[in-house]
């Protein structure tokens, strides 16, 4: 059979190129794989969900609670189809697996990115793959956000309202952009079909393209190697080949991930649509995005409300500054990482994070910055309301925290790493002196 196929498709040529690819044996390299497997589960469950989902805002009678003949209970068809999926055998479970997997994929991609940053795997020659990785992360987040708008419950409705407002706040072209992006004014009938197109076609296609390019580049440039590889065979590739040793490891990892996601889905409901109910004119208080976008809400919380008139009828609002300009700073910094790190190229080995104290400290400060912003997004009053109940003063305290916590984290990390390095050096010196003393005082055997 193998020979039959090979004579026709020349598959054995692929063997050396792809199937013999050596994979490092180290748990930190599982993070990228977990991200990839989560994407696969998302695509599979997404296809199944699409079979029964109805992408339409059109109002239909809610068959689960029809109301009366005089006053039928009308809900959007998309919302109704989400209720119908919930009522199917394993339907609710399927929705939960899909939603949990989206969270796990974004979380795994962020932790994977942290591993790449802290071990210097973004340095020459892997800068391009770092940039492609950031694009993959951005498109993962966009795909996730468009996904939780689809069931068109009251939460989704209010989310679209907020996002519509943000897009419309772009000076000069905002209203036109929002209309183009959401197929008309809010809340228009075209919104769900348009977002469905983004969620199941446009964004996944871009995501698959970026992840595909990411994988091909990783195969071409080869993984960095864990530190132990240096001791085993210096500057040689150490690892297990994809065929056959790495494949069962990957299958096990994928099964483990699927099992964990199913446990989460079975016991922890995620975004139950009936909880929020169909779209309503009663706004949800304190609407919050999923955890990975809370930092953008934090940015909105710290920007004082303002309106600046620009030439040619443009308007600069706090909404635009907080939700678009401000977030461009951390995202821009992430893109700049390979250009800002001036240490020498890294062809072979994953570096020890503590050997690069400044890079480590910058990374910790950045994480602290995003964490404080996320906390501010989650509950601005948690940090400040009891100190100063007035909104402007709350902004001031948030501003101080958003900048002071990262600065303190930076210097604290530097102090800790340098302190540990000094202790280690002292220890080494002591050991060397002890060895010398011992060598001199030990009796000669000749
Ligand atoms: C969002 C979807 C992503 C997927 C599916 C993905 C997948 C992977 C996989 C499977 C690997 C090989 C195993 C490993 O090193 O962990 C890898 C390596 C790599 N990834 Fe990602 N990744 C994603 C996002 C990112 C992000 C956000 C970044 C950084 C900004 C990034 C940068 C890299 C780099 C530089 C490598 C080579 C690492 C090395 O040689 O040690 N990736 N990725």
Tab-separated table of C-alpha atoms and ligand atoms in Angstrom:
chain	number	residue	atom	x	y	z
A	1	UNK	CA	0.000	0.000	0.000
A	2	UNK	CA	2.829	2.364	0.981
A	3	UNK	CA	4.626	1.624	-2.261
A	4	UNK	CA	1.399	2.029	-4.253
A	5	UNK	CA	0.831	5.483	-2.778
A	6	UNK	CA	4.482	6.464	-3.063
A	7	UNK	CA	4.650	5.638	-6.767
A	8	UNK	CA	1.771	8.018	-7.319
A	9	UNK	CA	2.238	10.765	-4.720
A	10	UNK	CA	5.988	10.538	-3.847
A	11	UNK	CA	5.095	10.829	-0.178
A	12	UNK	CA	8.455	9.483	0.996
A	13	UNK	CA	10.014	12.777	-0.134
A	14	UNK	CA	8.070	14.485	2.611
A	15	UNK	CA	9.514	12.082	5.133
A	16	UNK	CA	12.898	13.776	5.516
A	17	UNK	CA	11.416	17.231	5.398
A	18	UNK	CA	8.606	16.866	7.922
A	19	UNK	CA	8.274	13.451	9.520
A	20	UNK	CA	11.888	13.240	10.715
A	21	UNK	CA	11.650	16.699	12.313
A	22	UNK	CA	13.164	16.463	15.803
A	23	UNK	CA	11.059	17.799	18.687
A	24	UNK	CA	12.769	18.874	21.901
A	25	UNK	CA	11.780	16.819	24.922
A	26	UNK	CA	10.758	19.497	27.425
A	27	UNK	CA	7.363	20.364	28.878
A	28	UNK	CA	7.634	24.084	27.988
A	29	UNK	CA	7.368	23.138	24.295
A	30	UNK	CA	3.918	21.653	24.942
A	31	UNK	CA	2.415	25.141	25.258
A	32	UNK	CA	2.422	25.841	21.522
A	33	UNK	CA	1.070	22.347	20.905
A	34	UNK	CA	-1.761	22.843	23.416
A	35	UNK	CA	-2.676	26.072	21.587
A	36	UNK	CA	-2.708	24.166	18.311
A	37	UNK	CA	-4.812	21.276	19.642
A	38	UNK	CA	-7.295	23.702	21.208
A	39	UNK	CA	-7.647	25.272	17.755
A	40	UNK	CA	-8.364	21.838	16.245
A	41	UNK	CA	-11.069	21.112	18.882
A	42	UNK	CA	-12.538	24.574	18.239
A	43	UNK	CA	-12.803	23.913	14.514
A	44	UNK	CA	-14.381	20.464	15.013
A	45	UNK	CA	-16.945	21.625	17.599
A	46	UNK	CA	-17.569	24.809	15.600
A	47	UNK	CA	-18.483	22.789	12.487
A	48	UNK	CA	-20.957	20.737	14.531
A	49	UNK	CA	-22.496	23.866	16.091
A	50	UNK	CA	-22.823	25.532	12.681
A	51	UNK	CA	-25.055	22.645	11.532
A	52	UNK	CA	-27.812	23.756	13.914
A	53	UNK	CA	-27.130	27.476	14.467
A	54	UNK	CA	-29.327	29.983	12.679
A	55	UNK	CA	-27.390	33.162	11.901
A	56	UNK	CA	-30.251	35.629	11.849
A	57	UNK	CA	-31.634	38.530	13.898
A	58	UNK	CA	-35.149	37.946	12.561
A	59	UNK	CA	-37.655	37.676	15.393
A	60	UNK	CA	-39.315	34.264	15.825
A	61	UNK	CA	-41.706	32.900	18.453
A	62	UNK	CA	-39.778	31.363	21.333
A	63	UNK	CA	-41.029	27.769	21.162
A	64	UNK	CA	-39.781	27.123	24.713
A	65	UNK	CA	-41.882	29.959	26.146
A	66	UNK	CA	-44.350	31.005	23.383
A	67	UNK	CA	-46.278	33.603	25.385
A	68	UNK	CA	-49.932	34.137	24.369
A	69	UNK	CA	-51.658	34.452	21.002
A	70	UNK	CA	-52.250	38.122	21.738
A	71	UNK	CA	-48.696	38.688	22.942
A	72	UNK	CA	-46.318	36.072	21.513
A	73	UNK	CA	-42.840	35.900	23.000
A	74	UNK	CA	-40.605	36.949	20.096
A	75	UNK	CA	-36.825	36.410	20.242
A	76	UNK	CA	-34.064	36.633	17.602
A	77	UNK	CA	-33.701	33.427	15.546
A	78	UNK	CA	-30.005	33.192	16.560
A	79	UNK	CA	-30.933	33.262	20.258
A	80	UNK	CA	-33.705	30.722	19.679
A	81	UNK	CA	-31.347	28.372	17.839
A	82	UNK	CA	-28.885	28.569	20.764
A	83	UNK	CA	-31.750	27.467	23.063
A	84	UNK	CA	-32.562	24.678	20.604
A	85	UNK	CA	-28.943	23.493	20.558
A	86	UNK	CA	-28.973	23.486	24.388
A	87	UNK	CA	-32.046	21.235	24.312
A	88	UNK	CA	-30.446	18.678	21.948
A	89	UNK	CA	-28.627	15.662	23.389
A	90	UNK	CA	-25.088	16.900	24.260
A	91	UNK	CA	-25.934	20.233	22.610
A	92	UNK	CA	-25.291	22.303	25.730
A	93	UNK	CA	-22.088	20.311	26.304
A	94	UNK	CA	-20.954	21.056	22.744
A	95	UNK	CA	-21.484	24.797	23.246
A	96	UNK	CA	-19.627	24.681	26.541
A	97	UNK	CA	-16.682	22.704	25.064
A	98	UNK	CA	-16.447	25.240	22.231
A	99	UNK	CA	-16.495	28.228	24.582
A	100	UNK	CA	-14.096	26.698	27.144
A	101	UNK	CA	-11.691	25.762	24.356
A	102	UNK	CA	-11.652	29.357	23.117
A	103	UNK	CA	-10.599	30.493	26.606
A	104	UNK	CA	-7.992	27.750	26.864
A	105	UNK	CA	-6.580	28.522	23.421
A	106	UNK	CA	-6.122	32.219	24.208
A	107	UNK	CA	-4.646	31.416	27.653
A	108	UNK	CA	-2.257	28.785	26.209
A	109	UNK	CA	-1.164	31.179	23.431
A	110	UNK	CA	-0.415	33.906	25.999
A	111	UNK	CA	1.601	31.535	28.240
A	112	UNK	CA	3.358	30.141	25.125
A	113	UNK	CA	4.271	33.700	24.181
A	114	UNK	CA	5.624	34.299	27.698
A	115	UNK	CA	7.841	31.190	27.341
A	116	UNK	CA	9.147	32.480	24.001
A	117	UNK	CA	9.850	35.917	25.509
A	118	UNK	CA	11.503	34.814	28.741
A	119	UNK	CA	13.750	32.223	27.010
A	120	UNK	CA	14.791	34.626	24.221
A	121	UNK	CA	13.341	32.345	21.495
A	122	UNK	CA	12.164	35.462	19.605
A	123	UNK	CA	15.730	36.525	18.772
A	124	UNK	CA	17.431	36.222	15.390
A	125	UNK	CA	16.571	34.147	13.334
A	126	UNK	CA	13.030	33.737	14.792
A	127	UNK	CA	11.830	37.376	14.793
A	128	UNK	CA	9.427	36.849	11.883
A	129	UNK	CA	7.799	33.923	13.684
A	130	UNK	CA	7.370	36.116	16.779
A	131	UNK	CA	5.516	38.690	14.652
A	132	UNK	CA	3.381	36.016	12.972
A	133	UNK	CA	2.633	34.616	16.453
A	134	UNK	CA	1.327	37.998	17.650
A	135	UNK	CA	-0.943	38.178	14.590
A	136	UNK	CA	-2.215	34.661	15.383
A	137	UNK	CA	-2.976	35.759	18.945
A	138	UNK	CA	-4.810	38.901	17.786
A	139	UNK	CA	-6.923	36.890	15.333
A	140	UNK	CA	-7.619	34.233	17.990
A	141	UNK	CA	-9.016	36.966	20.252
A	142	UNK	CA	-11.093	38.504	17.444
A	143	UNK	CA	-12.499	35.083	16.531
A	144	UNK	CA	-13.410	34.465	20.179
A	145	UNK	CA	-15.118	37.863	20.571
A	146	UNK	CA	-17.201	37.442	17.412
A	147	UNK	CA	-18.137	33.975	18.726
A	148	UNK	CA	-19.708	35.152	21.933
A	149	UNK	CA	-21.791	37.724	20.081
A	150	UNK	CA	-23.451	35.022	17.938
A	151	UNK	CA	-26.090	33.627	20.391
A	152	UNK	CA	-27.419	37.206	20.499
A	153	UNK	CA	-28.556	37.193	24.097
A	154	UNK	CA	-28.800	40.413	26.058
A	155	UNK	CA	-25.094	40.214	26.906
A	156	UNK	CA	-24.122	39.852	23.222
A	157	UNK	CA	-26.511	42.670	22.283
A	158	UNK	CA	-24.924	45.011	24.819
A	159	UNK	CA	-21.429	43.913	23.745
A	160	UNK	CA	-22.154	44.767	20.095
A	161	UNK	CA	-23.507	48.111	21.262
A	162	UNK	CA	-20.223	48.866	23.063
A	163	UNK	CA	-18.040	47.609	20.169
A	164	UNK	CA	-20.172	49.524	17.633
A	165	UNK	CA	-19.662	52.692	19.680
A	166	UNK	CA	-15.896	52.098	19.804
A	167	UNK	CA	-15.603	51.582	16.034
A	168	UNK	CA	-17.843	54.589	15.404
A	169	UNK	CA	-15.554	56.718	17.602
A	170	UNK	CA	-12.697	56.680	15.055
A	171	UNK	CA	-12.297	60.342	14.054
A	172	UNK	CA	-13.718	61.287	10.625
A	173	UNK	CA	-14.448	57.789	9.306
A	174	UNK	CA	-15.887	56.089	12.445
A	175	UNK	CA	-19.636	56.053	11.637
A	176	UNK	CA	-18.935	54.862	8.103
A	177	UNK	CA	-16.537	52.162	9.392
A	178	UNK	CA	-19.080	50.943	11.965
A	179	UNK	CA	-21.815	50.741	9.340
A	180	UNK	CA	-19.540	48.827	6.986
A	181	UNK	CA	-18.351	46.460	9.718
A	182	UNK	CA	-21.801	45.741	11.198
A	183	UNK	CA	-23.879	45.854	7.996
A	184	UNK	CA	-25.811	48.994	8.887
A	185	UNK	CA	-26.769	50.975	11.947
A	186	UNK	CA	-27.027	49.458	15.406
A	187	UNK	CA	-29.181	47.419	16.087
A	188	UNK	CA	-29.710	46.501	12.450
A	189	UNK	CA	-30.927	43.231	11.003
A	190	UNK	CA	-27.617	42.556	9.268
A	191	UNK	CA	-25.538	42.297	12.435
A	192	UNK	CA	-25.706	38.558	13.175
A	193	UNK	CA	-25.309	37.345	9.548
A	194	UNK	CA	-22.317	39.694	9.200
A	195	UNK	CA	-20.657	38.579	12.450
A	196	UNK	CA	-21.361	34.949	11.545
A	197	UNK	CA	-19.417	35.466	8.296
A	198	UNK	CA	-16.504	36.918	10.282
A	199	UNK	CA	-16.616	34.135	12.859
A	200	UNK	CA	-16.865	31.069	10.659
A	201	UNK	CA	-15.075	32.202	7.494
A	202	UNK	CA	-12.998	35.359	7.410
A	203	UNK	CA	-11.293	35.186	10.811
A	204	UNK	CA	-10.704	31.396	10.934
A	205	UNK	CA	-9.219	31.551	7.417
A	206	UNK	CA	-6.788	34.271	8.470
A	207	UNK	CA	-6.092	32.402	11.714
A	208	UNK	CA	-5.374	29.139	9.902
A	209	UNK	CA	-3.155	31.010	7.437
A	210	UNK	CA	-1.103	32.626	10.218
A	211	UNK	CA	-0.855	29.412	12.270
A	212	UNK	CA	0.121	27.461	9.108
A	213	UNK	CA	2.873	29.990	8.311
A	214	UNK	CA	3.946	29.852	11.990
A	215	UNK	CA	4.338	26.063	11.843
A	216	UNK	CA	6.183	26.023	8.502
A	217	UNK	CA	8.622	28.655	9.727
A	218	UNK	CA	9.137	26.763	12.987
A	219	UNK	CA	9.957	23.588	10.998
A	220	UNK	CA	12.312	25.514	8.698
A	221	UNK	CA	14.151	27.339	11.492
A	222	UNK	CA	13.973	24.447	13.985
A	223	UNK	CA	13.023	24.750	17.653
A	224	UNK	CA	15.347	26.289	20.149
A	225	UNK	CA	16.806	23.530	22.316
A	226	UNK	CA	16.383	23.108	26.064
A	227	UNK	CA	19.558	23.851	28.079
A	228	UNK	CA	20.280	20.165	28.741
A	229	UNK	CA	20.766	19.621	24.977
A	230	UNK	CA	23.962	21.705	25.277
A	231	UNK	CA	25.487	19.112	27.590
A	232	UNK	CA	24.370	16.098	25.526
A	233	UNK	CA	25.559	17.276	22.086
A	234	UNK	CA	26.760	20.876	21.765
A	235	UNK	CA	25.178	22.760	18.812
A	236	UNK	CA	23.504	19.572	17.546
A	237	UNK	CA	19.743	19.021	17.318
A	238	UNK	CA	18.642	16.873	20.242
A	239	UNK	CA	15.084	15.541	20.299
A	240	UNK	CA	12.660	12.865	19.186
A	241	UNK	CA	11.459	12.611	15.557
A	242	UNK	CA	7.865	13.453	14.695
A	243	UNK	CA	7.499	9.987	13.175
A	244	UNK	CA	7.165	7.995	15.245
A	245	UNK	CA	8.180	8.997	18.796
A	246	UNK	CA	6.707	12.523	18.971
A	247	UNK	CA	3.368	11.547	17.386
A	248	UNK	CA	2.106	9.377	20.303
A	249	UNK	CA	3.237	12.093	22.750
A	250	UNK	CA	1.157	14.624	20.792
A	251	UNK	CA	-1.851	12.296	20.630
A	252	UNK	CA	-1.676	11.790	24.396
A	253	UNK	CA	-1.401	15.532	24.968
A	254	UNK	CA	-4.383	16.192	22.678
A	255	UNK	CA	-6.457	13.533	24.494
A	256	UNK	CA	-5.466	14.971	27.867
A	257	UNK	CA	-6.511	18.444	26.714
A	258	UNK	CA	-9.819	17.115	25.342
A	259	UNK	CA	-10.457	15.328	28.661
A	260	UNK	CA	-9.723	18.446	30.726
A	261	UNK	CA	-11.921	20.609	28.476
A	262	UNK	CA	-14.766	18.087	28.797
A	263	UNK	CA	-14.472	18.083	32.587
A	264	UNK	CA	-14.585	21.888	32.627
A	265	UNK	CA	-17.545	21.862	30.241
A	266	UNK	CA	-19.422	19.217	32.234
A	267	UNK	CA	-19.117	20.980	35.589
A	268	UNK	CA	-18.722	24.683	34.890
A	269	UNK	CA	-21.343	26.299	32.640
A	270	UNK	CA	-19.875	28.997	30.464
A	271	UNK	CA	-22.050	31.821	29.271
A	272	UNK	CA	-25.539	30.281	29.707
A	273	UNK	CA	-27.731	32.256	27.261
A	274	UNK	CA	-30.933	31.831	29.273
A	275	UNK	CA	-29.229	33.632	32.173
A	276	UNK	CA	-28.978	36.866	30.188
A	277	UNK	CA	-32.182	36.367	28.212
A	278	UNK	CA	-32.956	37.794	24.768
A	279	UNK	CA	-31.858	41.329	23.786
A	280	UNK	CA	-33.678	43.921	25.798
A	281	UNK	CA	-33.710	47.667	26.105
A	282	UNK	CA	-32.856	47.209	29.792
A	283	UNK	CA	-29.056	47.539	29.787
A	284	UNK	CA	-26.895	45.079	31.735
A	285	UNK	CA	-25.082	46.913	34.480
A	286	UNK	CA	-21.338	46.759	34.331
A	287	UNK	CA	-21.023	44.773	31.128
A	288	UNK	CA	-17.555	43.183	31.031
A	289	UNK	CA	-15.634	41.515	28.209
A	290	UNK	CA	-13.976	38.109	28.633
A	291	UNK	CA	-10.844	38.125	30.809
A	292	UNK	CA	-8.373	38.591	27.910
A	293	UNK	CA	-9.936	41.951	26.948
A	294	UNK	CA	-10.446	43.337	30.446
A	295	UNK	CA	-7.252	45.374	30.070
A	296	UNK	CA	-8.891	47.356	27.241
A	297	UNK	CA	-11.772	48.159	29.605
A	298	UNK	CA	-9.135	49.170	32.168
A	299	UNK	CA	-7.683	51.571	29.616
A	300	UNK	CA	-11.183	53.013	29.095
A	301	UNK	CA	-11.547	53.394	32.873
A	302	UNK	CA	-8.385	55.441	33.288
A	303	UNK	CA	-8.970	57.842	30.399
A	304	UNK	CA	-10.969	60.825	31.693
A	305	UNK	CA	-14.005	61.594	29.616
A	306	UNK	CA	-13.168	64.177	26.953
A	307	UNK	CA	-14.082	65.431	23.493
A	308	UNK	CA	-11.589	67.350	21.356
A	309	UNK	CA	-12.752	68.884	18.083
A	310	UNK	CA	-10.334	68.223	15.217
A	311	UNK	CA	-10.077	70.000	11.858
A	312	UNK	CA	-12.490	68.979	9.087
A	313	UNK	CA	-15.219	67.955	11.533
A	314	UNK	CA	-13.258	65.151	13.281
A	315	UNK	CA	-13.893	64.387	16.944
A	316	UNK	CA	-11.359	62.819	19.329
A	317	UNK	CA	-13.181	61.089	22.189
A	318	UNK	CA	-12.042	59.259	25.318
A	319	UNK	CA	-13.685	56.155	23.859
A	320	UNK	CA	-11.316	56.219	20.870
A	321	UNK	CA	-8.265	57.040	23.006
A	322	UNK	CA	-9.057	54.377	25.641
A	323	UNK	CA	-10.185	51.528	23.405
A	324	UNK	CA	-8.007	52.078	20.321
A	325	UNK	CA	-5.021	54.414	20.811
A	326	UNK	CA	-4.010	53.298	24.312
A	327	UNK	CA	-4.169	49.518	23.553
A	328	UNK	CA	-1.964	50.156	20.513
A	329	UNK	CA	0.903	50.909	22.961
A	330	UNK	CA	1.231	47.422	24.582
A	331	UNK	CA	0.515	45.702	21.260
A	332	UNK	CA	3.126	47.897	19.533
A	333	UNK	CA	5.644	47.128	22.303
A	334	UNK	CA	5.067	43.415	21.794
A	335	UNK	CA	5.795	43.779	18.072
A	336	UNK	CA	8.957	45.749	18.869
A	337	UNK	CA	10.403	43.151	21.270
A	338	UNK	CA	12.847	41.537	18.773
A	339	UNK	CA	14.084	45.010	17.767
A	340	UNK	CA	14.433	46.295	21.338
A	341	UNK	CA	16.397	43.322	22.652
A	342	UNK	CA	19.998	44.136	21.785
A	343	UNK	CA	21.564	40.922	23.144
A	344	UNK	CA	23.252	38.646	20.629
A	345	UNK	CA	21.410	36.233	18.335
A	346	UNK	CA	20.131	32.928	19.616
A	347	UNK	CA	20.376	30.114	17.103
A	348	UNK	CA	20.280	27.089	19.325
A	349	UNK	CA	19.301	27.271	22.972
A	350	UNK	CA	16.379	28.410	25.092
A	351	UNK	CA	18.052	30.884	27.451
A	352	UNK	CA	17.775	30.805	31.202
A	353	UNK	CA	15.493	33.787	32.042
A	354	UNK	CA	17.597	34.786	35.062
A	355	UNK	CA	20.695	35.132	32.846
A	356	UNK	CA	18.965	38.167	31.304
A	357	UNK	CA	17.775	40.160	34.332
A	358	UNK	CA	16.714	43.273	32.398
A	359	UNK	CA	14.627	41.339	29.882
A	360	UNK	CA	13.065	39.385	32.740
A	361	UNK	CA	12.300	42.591	34.661
A	362	UNK	CA	10.752	44.273	31.592
A	363	UNK	CA	8.591	41.191	31.044
A	364	UNK	CA	7.413	41.139	34.684
A	365	UNK	CA	6.699	44.897	34.550
A	366	UNK	CA	4.681	44.442	31.357
A	367	UNK	CA	2.652	41.633	32.923
A	368	UNK	CA	2.070	43.775	36.036
A	369	UNK	CA	0.897	46.637	33.796
A	370	UNK	CA	-1.605	44.401	31.983
A	371	UNK	CA	-2.764	42.865	35.261
A	372	UNK	CA	-3.450	46.211	36.940
A	373	UNK	CA	-5.258	47.433	33.815
A	374	UNK	CA	-7.333	44.231	33.803
A	375	UNK	CA	-8.193	44.700	37.484
A	376	UNK	CA	-9.193	48.271	36.708
A	377	UNK	CA	-11.351	46.946	33.868
A	378	UNK	CA	-12.920	44.311	36.080
A	379	UNK	CA	-13.781	46.594	38.934
A	380	UNK	CA	-12.447	50.145	38.866
A	381	UNK	CA	-14.199	50.888	42.156
A	382	UNK	CA	-12.518	47.881	43.801
A	383	UNK	CA	-9.270	49.810	43.691
A	384	UNK	CA	-10.473	53.290	44.408
A	385	UNK	CA	-14.134	53.840	45.253
A	386	UNK	CA	-13.783	53.554	48.999
A	387	UNK	CA	-10.840	55.943	48.954
A	388	UNK	CA	-12.381	58.635	46.781
A	389	UNK	CA	-15.904	58.075	45.515
A	390	UNK	CA	-15.724	60.795	42.864
A	391	UNK	CA	-14.986	59.524	39.339
A	392	UNK	CA	-12.132	61.865	38.435
A	393	UNK	CA	-10.205	61.097	41.565
A	394	UNK	CA	-10.698	57.379	40.904
A	395	UNK	CA	-9.040	57.905	37.527
A	396	UNK	CA	-6.072	59.553	39.202
A	397	UNK	CA	-5.564	56.645	41.579
A	398	UNK	CA	-5.849	54.147	38.731
A	399	UNK	CA	-3.316	56.126	36.691
A	400	UNK	CA	-0.870	56.049	39.605
A	401	UNK	CA	-1.346	52.295	40.145
A	402	UNK	CA	-1.114	51.478	36.442
A	403	UNK	CA	2.348	53.040	36.308
A	404	UNK	CA	3.700	52.604	39.846
A	405	UNK	CA	3.023	48.842	40.151
A	406	UNK	CA	4.989	47.981	36.949
A	407	UNK	CA	7.897	50.253	37.954
A	408	UNK	CA	8.070	48.648	41.402
A	409	UNK	CA	7.807	45.186	39.787
A	410	UNK	CA	10.686	46.052	37.449
A	411	UNK	CA	13.091	47.069	40.210
A	412	UNK	CA	11.962	44.314	42.559
A	413	UNK	CA	12.612	41.661	39.880
A	414	UNK	CA	16.042	43.141	39.139
A	415	UNK	CA	16.887	43.207	42.847
A	416	UNK	CA	15.736	39.614	43.392
A	417	UNK	CA	17.560	38.231	40.321
A	418	UNK	CA	20.753	40.131	41.106
A	419	UNK	CA	20.528	39.117	44.770
A	420	UNK	CA	20.194	35.449	43.813
A	421	UNK	CA	23.086	35.777	41.335
A	422	UNK	CA	25.289	37.351	44.049
A	423	UNK	CA	24.409	34.575	46.516
A	424	UNK	CA	25.176	31.939	43.875
A	425	UNK	CA	28.516	33.572	43.038
A	426	UNK	CA	29.421	33.705	46.747
A	427	UNK	CA	28.463	30.058	47.072
A	428	UNK	CA	30.612	29.091	44.080
A	429	UNK	CA	33.561	31.050	45.496
A	430	UNK	CA	33.148	29.315	48.843
A	431	UNK	CA	32.992	25.903	47.147
A	432	UNK	CA	36.095	26.666	45.074
A	433	UNK	CA	38.001	27.863	48.170
A	434	UNK	CA	36.875	24.805	50.080
A	435	UNK	CA	37.972	22.496	47.235
A	436	UNK	CA	41.343	24.264	47.144
A	437	UNK	CA	41.812	23.955	50.931
A	438	UNK	CA	40.796	20.342	50.803
A	439	UNK	CA	43.148	19.617	47.879
A	440	UNK	CA	46.097	21.253	49.678
A	441	UNK	CA	45.528	19.607	53.029
A	442	UNK	CA	44.707	16.098	51.738
A	443	UNK	CA	47.597	13.628	52.287
A	444	UNK	CA	49.611	12.640	49.268
A	445	UNK	CA	49.410	9.046	48.127
A	446	UNK	CA	52.731	8.801	46.376
B	1	LIG	C1	-2.185	31.661	18.628
B	1	LIG	C2	-1.785	30.589	18.086
B	1	LIG	C3	-0.393	29.953	18.201
B	1	LIG	C4	-0.162	28.642	17.920
B	1	LIG	C5	-1.208	27.618	17.495
B	1	LIG	C6	1.248	28.409	18.114
B	1	LIG	C7	1.873	27.174	17.970
B	1	LIG	C8	3.226	26.944	18.125
B	1	LIG	C9	3.851	25.629	18.182
B	1	LIG	C10	3.112	24.291	18.100
B	1	LIG	C11	5.187	25.809	18.306
B	1	LIG	C12	6.259	24.723	18.489
B	1	LIG	C13	6.253	24.264	19.971
B	1	LIG	C14	6.681	25.315	20.954
B	1	LIG	O1	7.740	25.924	20.772
B	1	LIG	O2	5.922	25.554	21.911
B	1	LIG	C15	5.440	27.236	18.294
B	1	LIG	C16	6.689	27.838	18.361
B	1	LIG	C17	6.903	29.211	18.356
B	1	LIG	N1	5.945	30.190	18.559
B	1	LIG	FE1	3.928	29.882	18.538
B	1	LIG	N2	1.874	29.579	18.483
B	1	LIG	C18	0.886	30.546	18.582
B	1	LIG	C19	1.089	31.850	19.012
B	1	LIG	C20	2.350	32.429	19.216
B	1	LIG	C21	2.590	33.746	19.744
B	1	LIG	C22	1.489	34.685	20.255
B	1	LIG	C23	3.953	33.948	19.686
B	1	LIG	C24	4.732	35.163	20.090
B	1	LIG	C25	4.350	36.367	19.934
B	1	LIG	C26	4.576	32.784	19.132
B	1	LIG	C27	5.926	32.624	18.841
B	1	LIG	C28	6.563	31.416	18.569
B	1	LIG	C29	7.983	31.241	18.303
B	1	LIG	C30	9.040	32.361	18.197
B	1	LIG	C31	8.200	29.856	18.185
B	1	LIG	C32	9.561	29.136	17.995
B	1	LIG	C33	9.967	28.760	19.428
B	1	LIG	C34	11.257	27.990	19.573
B	1	LIG	O3	11.907	27.693	18.576
B	1	LIG	O4	11.600	27.725	20.732
B	1	LIG	N3	3.584	31.864	18.896
B	1	LIG	N4	4.226	27.898	18.197
